[in-house]
Structure formats: structure tokens, C-alpha cells
mmCIF file of C-alpha atoms in Angstrom:
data_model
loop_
_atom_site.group_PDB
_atom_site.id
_atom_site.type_symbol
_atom_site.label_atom_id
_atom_site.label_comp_id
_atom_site.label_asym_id
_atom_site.label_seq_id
_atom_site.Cartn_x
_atom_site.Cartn_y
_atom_site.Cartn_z
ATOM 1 C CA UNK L 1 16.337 15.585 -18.352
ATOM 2 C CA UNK L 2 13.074 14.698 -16.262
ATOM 3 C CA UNK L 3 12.453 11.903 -18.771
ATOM 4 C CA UNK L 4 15.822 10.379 -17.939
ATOM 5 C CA UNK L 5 15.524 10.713 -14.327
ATOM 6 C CA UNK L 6 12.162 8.964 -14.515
ATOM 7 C CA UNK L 7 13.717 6.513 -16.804
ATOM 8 C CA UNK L 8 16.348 5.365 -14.046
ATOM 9 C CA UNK L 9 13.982 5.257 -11.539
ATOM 10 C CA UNK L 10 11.730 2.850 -13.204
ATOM 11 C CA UNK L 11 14.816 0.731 -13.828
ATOM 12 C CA UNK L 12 16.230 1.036 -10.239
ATOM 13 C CA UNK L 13 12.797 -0.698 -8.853
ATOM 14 C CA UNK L 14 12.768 -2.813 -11.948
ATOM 15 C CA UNK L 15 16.583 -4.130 -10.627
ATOM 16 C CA UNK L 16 15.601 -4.237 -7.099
ATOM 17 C CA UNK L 17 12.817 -6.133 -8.000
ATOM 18 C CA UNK L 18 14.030 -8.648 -9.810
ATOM 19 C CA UNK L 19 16.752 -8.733 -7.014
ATOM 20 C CA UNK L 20 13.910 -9.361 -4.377
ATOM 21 C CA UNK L 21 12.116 -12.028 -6.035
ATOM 22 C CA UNK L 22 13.866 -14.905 -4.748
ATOM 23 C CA UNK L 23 12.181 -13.937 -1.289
ATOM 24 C CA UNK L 24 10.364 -16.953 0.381
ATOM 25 C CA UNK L 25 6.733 -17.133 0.410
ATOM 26 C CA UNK L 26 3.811 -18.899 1.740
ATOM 27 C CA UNK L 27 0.185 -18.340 0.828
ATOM 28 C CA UNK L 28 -2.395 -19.371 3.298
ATOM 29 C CA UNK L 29 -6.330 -18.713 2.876
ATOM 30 C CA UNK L 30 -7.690 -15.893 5.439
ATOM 31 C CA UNK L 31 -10.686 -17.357 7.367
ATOM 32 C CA UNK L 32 -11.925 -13.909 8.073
ATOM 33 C CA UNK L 33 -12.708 -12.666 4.691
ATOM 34 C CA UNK L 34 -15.613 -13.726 2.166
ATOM 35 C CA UNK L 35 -15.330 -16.945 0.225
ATOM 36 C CA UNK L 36 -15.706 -15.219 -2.822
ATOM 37 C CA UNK L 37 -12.167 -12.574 -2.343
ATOM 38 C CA UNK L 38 -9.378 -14.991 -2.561
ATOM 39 C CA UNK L 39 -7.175 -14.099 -0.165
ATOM 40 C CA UNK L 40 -3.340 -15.054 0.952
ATOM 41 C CA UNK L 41 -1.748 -14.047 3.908
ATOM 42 C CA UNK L 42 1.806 -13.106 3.547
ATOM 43 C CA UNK L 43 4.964 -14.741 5.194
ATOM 44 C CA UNK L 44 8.396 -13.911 5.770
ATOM 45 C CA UNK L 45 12.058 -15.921 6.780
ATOM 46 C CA UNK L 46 14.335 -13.482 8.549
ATOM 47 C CA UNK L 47 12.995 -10.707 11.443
ATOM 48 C CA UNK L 48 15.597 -8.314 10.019
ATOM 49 C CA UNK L 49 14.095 -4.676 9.603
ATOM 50 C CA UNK L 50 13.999 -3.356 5.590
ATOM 51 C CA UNK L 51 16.465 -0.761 4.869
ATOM 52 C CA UNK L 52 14.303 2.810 3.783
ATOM 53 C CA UNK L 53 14.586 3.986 -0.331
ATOM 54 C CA UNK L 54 14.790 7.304 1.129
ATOM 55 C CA UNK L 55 13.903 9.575 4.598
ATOM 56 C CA UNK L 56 11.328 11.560 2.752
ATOM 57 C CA UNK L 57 8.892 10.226 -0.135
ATOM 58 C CA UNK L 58 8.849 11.341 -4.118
ATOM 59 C CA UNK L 59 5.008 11.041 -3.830
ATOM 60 C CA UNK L 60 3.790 14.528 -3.633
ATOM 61 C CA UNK L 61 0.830 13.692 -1.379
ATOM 62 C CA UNK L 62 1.363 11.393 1.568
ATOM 63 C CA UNK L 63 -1.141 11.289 4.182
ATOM 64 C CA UNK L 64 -1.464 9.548 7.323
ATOM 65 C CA UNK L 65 -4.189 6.808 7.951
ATOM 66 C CA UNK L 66 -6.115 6.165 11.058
ATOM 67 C CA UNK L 67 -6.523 2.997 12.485
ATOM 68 C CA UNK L 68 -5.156 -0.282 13.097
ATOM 69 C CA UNK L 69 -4.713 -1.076 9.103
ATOM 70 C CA UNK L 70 -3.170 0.725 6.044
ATOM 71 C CA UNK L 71 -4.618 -0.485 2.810
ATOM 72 C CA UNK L 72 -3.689 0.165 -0.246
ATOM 73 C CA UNK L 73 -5.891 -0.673 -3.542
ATOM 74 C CA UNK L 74 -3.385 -1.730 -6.729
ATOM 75 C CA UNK L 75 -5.652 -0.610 -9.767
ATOM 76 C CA UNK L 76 -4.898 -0.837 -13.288
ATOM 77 C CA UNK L 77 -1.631 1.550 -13.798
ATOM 78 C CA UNK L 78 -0.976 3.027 -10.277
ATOM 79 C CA UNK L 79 -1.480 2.399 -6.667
ATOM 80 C CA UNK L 80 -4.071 4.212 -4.540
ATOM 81 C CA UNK L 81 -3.382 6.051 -2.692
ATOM 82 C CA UNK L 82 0.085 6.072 -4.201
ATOM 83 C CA UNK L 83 1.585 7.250 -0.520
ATOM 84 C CA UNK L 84 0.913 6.987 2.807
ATOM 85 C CA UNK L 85 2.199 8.179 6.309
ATOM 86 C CA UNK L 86 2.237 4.981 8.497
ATOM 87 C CA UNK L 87 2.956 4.740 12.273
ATOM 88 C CA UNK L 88 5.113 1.734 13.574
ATOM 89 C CA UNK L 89 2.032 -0.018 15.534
ATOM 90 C CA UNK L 90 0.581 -0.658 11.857
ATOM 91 C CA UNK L 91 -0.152 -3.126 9.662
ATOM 92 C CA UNK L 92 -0.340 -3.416 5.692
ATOM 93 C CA UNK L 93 -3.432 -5.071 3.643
ATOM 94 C CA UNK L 94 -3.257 -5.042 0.101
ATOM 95 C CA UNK L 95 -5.983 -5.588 -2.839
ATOM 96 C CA UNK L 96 -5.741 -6.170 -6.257
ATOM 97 C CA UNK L 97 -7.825 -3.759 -8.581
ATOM 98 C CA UNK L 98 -5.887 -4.860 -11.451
ATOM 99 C CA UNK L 99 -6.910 -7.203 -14.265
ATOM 100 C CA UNK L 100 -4.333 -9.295 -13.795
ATOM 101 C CA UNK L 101 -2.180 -11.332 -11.161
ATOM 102 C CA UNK L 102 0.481 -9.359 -9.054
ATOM 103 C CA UNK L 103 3.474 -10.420 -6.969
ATOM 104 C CA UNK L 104 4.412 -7.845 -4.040
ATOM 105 C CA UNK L 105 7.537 -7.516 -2.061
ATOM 106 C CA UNK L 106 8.041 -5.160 0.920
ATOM 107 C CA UNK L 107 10.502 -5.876 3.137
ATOM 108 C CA UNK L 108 11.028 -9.609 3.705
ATOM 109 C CA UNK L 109 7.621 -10.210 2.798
ATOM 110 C CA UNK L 110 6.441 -11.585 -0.746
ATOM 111 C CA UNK L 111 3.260 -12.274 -1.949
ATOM 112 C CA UNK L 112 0.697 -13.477 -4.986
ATOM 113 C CA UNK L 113 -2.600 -12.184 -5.503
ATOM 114 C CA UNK L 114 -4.807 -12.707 -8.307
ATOM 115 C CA UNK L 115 -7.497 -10.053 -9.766
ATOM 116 C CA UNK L 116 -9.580 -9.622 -7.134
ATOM 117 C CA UNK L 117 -7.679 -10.885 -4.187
ATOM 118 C CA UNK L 118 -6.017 -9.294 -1.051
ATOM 119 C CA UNK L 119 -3.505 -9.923 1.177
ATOM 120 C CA UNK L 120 -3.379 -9.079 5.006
ATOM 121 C CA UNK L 121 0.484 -8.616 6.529
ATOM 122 C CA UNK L 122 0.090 -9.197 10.378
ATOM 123 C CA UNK L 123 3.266 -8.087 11.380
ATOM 124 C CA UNK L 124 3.543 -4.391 12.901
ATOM 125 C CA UNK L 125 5.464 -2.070 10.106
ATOM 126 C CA UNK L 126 7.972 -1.083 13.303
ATOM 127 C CA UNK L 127 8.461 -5.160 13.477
ATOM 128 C CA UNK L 128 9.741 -4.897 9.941
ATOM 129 C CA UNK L 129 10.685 -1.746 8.589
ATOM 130 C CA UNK L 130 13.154 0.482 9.713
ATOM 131 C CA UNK L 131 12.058 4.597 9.664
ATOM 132 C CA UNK L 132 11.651 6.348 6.263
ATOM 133 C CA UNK L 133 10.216 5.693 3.064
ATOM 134 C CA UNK L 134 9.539 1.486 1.575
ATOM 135 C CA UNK L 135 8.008 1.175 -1.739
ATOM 136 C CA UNK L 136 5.722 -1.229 -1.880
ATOM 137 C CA UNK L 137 7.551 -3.477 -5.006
ATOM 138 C CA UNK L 138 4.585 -4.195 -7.156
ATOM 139 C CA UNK L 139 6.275 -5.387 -10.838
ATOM 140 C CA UNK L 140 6.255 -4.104 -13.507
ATOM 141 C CA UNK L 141 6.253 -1.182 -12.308
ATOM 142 C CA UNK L 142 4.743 1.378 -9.849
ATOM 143 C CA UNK L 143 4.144 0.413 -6.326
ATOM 144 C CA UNK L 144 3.080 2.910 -3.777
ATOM 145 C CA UNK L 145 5.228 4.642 -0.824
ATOM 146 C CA UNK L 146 4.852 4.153 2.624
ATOM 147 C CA UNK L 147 6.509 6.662 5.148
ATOM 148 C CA UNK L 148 7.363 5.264 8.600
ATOM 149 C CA UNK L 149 8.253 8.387 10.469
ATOM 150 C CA UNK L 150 8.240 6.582 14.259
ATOM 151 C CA UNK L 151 10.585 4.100 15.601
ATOM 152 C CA UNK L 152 9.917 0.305 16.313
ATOM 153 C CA UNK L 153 7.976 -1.428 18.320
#
């Protein structure tokens, strides 16, 4: 039975993936990082806030982070840290540890990012998300969690 659950899981982000990937985006270089990280900056079309997967994660482990950004590292097979506890003045960097190119969706906000690249959202998570838990849509499988347990901005 824990096989099947998993199973439908996997599919569920799979089909709200594939849903999500006609999201807008717009890649522009980051003057503030090394020449040698290619970097996009992510962009979005509506100022809607993202409807939560959940109120409370499937991640065992989700601990808060300190400061002004939350970053999370994509590396071959699973996000780390696979879940974190993010406050509504926030913002979301990601960085690709993988071997190969990724697209990411959270919210109304897409983006591409080949090996070695990262991505900076500037928006505040309260901007953008409303409270409880996001997933991080990282195809094909296997984004991380992010918990937004405050209110917006």
C-alpha cells in the first residue's frame, strides 16, 4: 500500500507539472553573481498568491532558515534540504547540483537553469504564496517543500 501511495504522489506532481508548464518566463543574467555561474533571474505574469499542497509538509524534517534568503541546492536525485520553514519577508534562490538542465515552477514563477546555474526570485514568499506548504515543481520528479507558516506581506 505505501508503494501505491508513493506512486500517486509522484504522478499528482508529474500532472501538476505538466499543467504548470505553460507559465510565462523570462531569463535575465544576474549582475551580482560570478561570470562563470550562469545565472537567470525568474519572472512572473499575474500577482495572484499560489494556492498551498497542504497546511503541514510530508517532509519529515523541515527547518527554518535565518536570513534574508532561502536556498535550496537541486543535486542529482533529491533536493537539499528537501524542506524548509520560510517566513513571509523571504525570498527563494535556487542552484542546480544536477548534471543536467532543470525547469522550476513555484507559484507563478518558472524558470531554466543549466548544470551549474542558479536562479534568484526577488519577490517576498508572502508577495506570492499564500500560508502552508508549496513544492518547489522541479520535473521529473522531486522538488523540495517550503512551509510558509506567517501571513503576507
Amino acid at each position: 500500500m505505501p508503494c501505491l501511495a508513493a506512486l500517486a504522489f509522484i504522478i499528482g506532481v508529474a500532472c501538476n507539472t505538466a499543467a504548470l508548464a505553460s507559465t510565462p518566463t523570462m531569463a535575465a543574467p544576474r549582475s551580482s553573481t560570478p561570470a562563470q555561474i550562469p545565472t537567470t533571474a525568474a519572472s512572473t505574469a499575474t500577482s495572484e498568491w499560489a494556492t498551498p499542497v497542504s497546511q503541514e509538509p510530508a517532509a519529515g524534517i523541515c527547518g527554518s532558515v535565518d536570513g534574508p534568503v532561502v536556498e535550496f541546492r537541486i543535486e542529482p536525485g533529491i533536493p537539499d534540504p528537501r524542506c524548509a520553514r520560510v517566513e513571509p519577508d523571504q525570498h527563494l534562490k535556487v542552484v542546480n547540483k544536477s548534471d543536467g538542465p532543470l525547469d522550476l515552477t513555484i507559484g507563478t514563477y518558472s524558470s531554466h537553469l543549466e548544470p551549474g546555474g542558479e536562479t534568484v526570485i526577488d519577490a517576498l514568499f508572502g508577495d506570492y504564496l499564500a500560508p502552508g506548504v508549496h513544492l518547489l515543481h522541479v520535473p521529473p520528479c522531486c522538488g523540495p517543500e517550503l512551509w510558509l507558516e506567517g501571513g503576507s506581506n
